[in-house]
Short mmCIF file of C-alpha atoms in Angstrom, two decimals:
data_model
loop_
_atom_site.label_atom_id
_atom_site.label_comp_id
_atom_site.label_asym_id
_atom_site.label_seq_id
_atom_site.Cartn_x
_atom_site.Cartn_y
_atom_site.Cartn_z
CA UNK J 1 -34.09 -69.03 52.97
CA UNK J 2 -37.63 -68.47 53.07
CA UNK J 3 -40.69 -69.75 50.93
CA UNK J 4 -41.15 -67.18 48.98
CA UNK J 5 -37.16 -66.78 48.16
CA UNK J 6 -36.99 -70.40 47.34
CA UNK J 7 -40.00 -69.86 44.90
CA UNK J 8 -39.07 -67.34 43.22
CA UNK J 9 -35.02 -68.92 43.28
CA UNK J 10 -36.79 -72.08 41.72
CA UNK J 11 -39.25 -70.15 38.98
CA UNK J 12 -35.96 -67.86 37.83
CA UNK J 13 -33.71 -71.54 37.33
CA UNK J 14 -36.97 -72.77 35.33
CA UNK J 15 -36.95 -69.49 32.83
CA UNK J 16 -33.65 -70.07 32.49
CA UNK J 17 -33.81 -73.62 31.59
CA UNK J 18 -36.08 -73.10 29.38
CA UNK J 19 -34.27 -70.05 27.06
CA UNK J 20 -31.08 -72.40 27.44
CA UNK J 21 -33.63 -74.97 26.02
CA UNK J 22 -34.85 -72.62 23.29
CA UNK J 23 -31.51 -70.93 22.50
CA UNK J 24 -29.97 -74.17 21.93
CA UNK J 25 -32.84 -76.39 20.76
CA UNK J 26 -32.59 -78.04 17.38
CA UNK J 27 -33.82 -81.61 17.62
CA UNK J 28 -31.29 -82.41 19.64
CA UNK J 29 -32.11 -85.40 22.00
CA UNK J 30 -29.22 -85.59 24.06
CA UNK J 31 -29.89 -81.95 25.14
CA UNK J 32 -33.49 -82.10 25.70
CA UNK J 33 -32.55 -84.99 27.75
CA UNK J 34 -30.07 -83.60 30.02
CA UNK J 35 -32.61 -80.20 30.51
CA UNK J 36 -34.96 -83.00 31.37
CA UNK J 37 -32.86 -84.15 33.78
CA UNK J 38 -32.24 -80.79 35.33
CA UNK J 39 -35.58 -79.87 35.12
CA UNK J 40 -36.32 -83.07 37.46
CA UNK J 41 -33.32 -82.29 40.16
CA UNK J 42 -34.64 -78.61 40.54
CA UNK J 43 -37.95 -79.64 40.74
CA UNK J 44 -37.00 -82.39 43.40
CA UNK J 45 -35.10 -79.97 45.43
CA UNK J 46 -37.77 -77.61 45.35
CA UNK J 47 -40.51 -79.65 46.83
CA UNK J 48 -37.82 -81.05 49.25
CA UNK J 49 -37.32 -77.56 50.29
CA UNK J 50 -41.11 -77.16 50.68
CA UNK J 51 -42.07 -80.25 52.45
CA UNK J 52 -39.36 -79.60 54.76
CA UNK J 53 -40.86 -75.83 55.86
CA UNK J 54 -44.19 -77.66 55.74
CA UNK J 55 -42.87 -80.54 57.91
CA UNK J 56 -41.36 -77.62 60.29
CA UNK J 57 -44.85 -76.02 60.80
CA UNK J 58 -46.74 -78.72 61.18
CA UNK J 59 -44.36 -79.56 64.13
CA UNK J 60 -44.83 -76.20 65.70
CA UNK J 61 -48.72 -76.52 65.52
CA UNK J 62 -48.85 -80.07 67.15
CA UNK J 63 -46.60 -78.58 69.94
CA UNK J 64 -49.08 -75.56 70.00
CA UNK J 65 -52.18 -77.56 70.26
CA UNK J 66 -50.22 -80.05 72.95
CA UNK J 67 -49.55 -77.39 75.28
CA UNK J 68 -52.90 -75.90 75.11
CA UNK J 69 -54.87 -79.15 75.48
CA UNK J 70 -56.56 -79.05 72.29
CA UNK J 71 -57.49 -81.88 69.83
CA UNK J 72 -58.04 -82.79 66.17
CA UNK J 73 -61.66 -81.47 66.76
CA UNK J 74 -60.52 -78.29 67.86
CA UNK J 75 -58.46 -77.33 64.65
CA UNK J 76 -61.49 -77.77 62.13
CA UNK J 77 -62.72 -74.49 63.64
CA UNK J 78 -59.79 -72.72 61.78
CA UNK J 79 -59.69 -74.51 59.06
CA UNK J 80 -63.01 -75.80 57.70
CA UNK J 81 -62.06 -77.16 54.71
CA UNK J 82 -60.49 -80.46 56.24
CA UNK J 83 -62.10 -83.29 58.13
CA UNK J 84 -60.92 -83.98 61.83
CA UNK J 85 -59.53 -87.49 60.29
CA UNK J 86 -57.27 -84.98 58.02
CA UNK J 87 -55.93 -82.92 60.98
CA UNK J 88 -55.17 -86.18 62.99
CA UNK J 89 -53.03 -87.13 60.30
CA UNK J 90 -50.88 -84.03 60.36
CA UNK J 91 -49.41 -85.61 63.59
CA UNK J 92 -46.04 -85.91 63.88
CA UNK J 93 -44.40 -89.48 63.77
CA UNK J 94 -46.13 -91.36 60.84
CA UNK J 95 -47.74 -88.20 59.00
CA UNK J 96 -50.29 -89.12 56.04
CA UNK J 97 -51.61 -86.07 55.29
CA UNK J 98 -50.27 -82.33 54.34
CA UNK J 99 -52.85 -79.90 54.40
CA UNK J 100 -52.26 -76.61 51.89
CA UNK J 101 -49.19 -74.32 52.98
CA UNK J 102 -52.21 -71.77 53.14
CA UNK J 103 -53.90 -73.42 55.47
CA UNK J 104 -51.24 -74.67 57.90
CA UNK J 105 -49.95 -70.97 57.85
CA UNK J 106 -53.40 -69.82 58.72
CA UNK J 107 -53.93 -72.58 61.23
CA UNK J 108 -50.56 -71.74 63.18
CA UNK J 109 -51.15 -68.13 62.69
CA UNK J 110 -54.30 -68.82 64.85
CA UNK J 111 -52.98 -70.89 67.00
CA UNK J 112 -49.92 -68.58 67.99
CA UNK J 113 -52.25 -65.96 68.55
CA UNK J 114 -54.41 -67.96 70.98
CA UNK J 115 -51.39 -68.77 72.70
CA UNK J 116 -50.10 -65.26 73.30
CA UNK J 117 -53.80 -64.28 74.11
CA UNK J 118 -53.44 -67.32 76.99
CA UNK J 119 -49.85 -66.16 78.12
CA UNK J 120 -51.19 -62.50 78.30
CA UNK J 121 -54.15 -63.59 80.73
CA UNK J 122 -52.18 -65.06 83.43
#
């Protein structure tokens, strides 16, 4: 499933959480408290989901920027907005950092691009 299926997938569950919520509502605790608890496993599978396609992408680029000899340094050309200490974390193994899903998409955009341009050339 992609991104943008899973997002929208995850904002219709919300709405609807939230009119069962409202339909039902009252003051009743033990029902606000299980919609609280739903609220928390859709929201934890959600940003499993995302970290996941992040994870997957970030993977790709490292491979990307492997193969073409390029470093840390390299990658703060396409995306300006993080440090080169922020891009070395990215690295697969013991990642610290995520950059934006924005960003990495641009970032692996541009690198797949370079990499066709290189395969072209020869």
């Amino acid at each position: 499933m992609s991104l943008t299926k899973s997002r929208l997938l995850y904002a219709a569950l919300m709405l609807v959480t939230l009119v069962i919520a409202v339909a039902l509502g009252g003051n009743s605790s033990r029902l606000g408290m299980l919609l609280w608890v739903m609220w928390l496993l859709l929201s934890a599978g959600y940003n499993k989901q995302r970290l996941r396609a992040l994870d997957q992408k970030l993977d790709e680029i490292w491979r990307l920027v492997d193969a073409q000899g390029l470093t840390a340094a390299d990658l703060k050309q396409y995306t300006p907005q993080y440090g080169t200490l922020d891009l070395k974390m990215t690295r697969p193994g013991r990642r610290q950092f995520y950059p934006s899903m924005k960003a990495t998409d641009k970032l692996l955009a541009a690198l797949r691009e370079q990499a066709q341009t290189a395969a072209d050339d020869q």
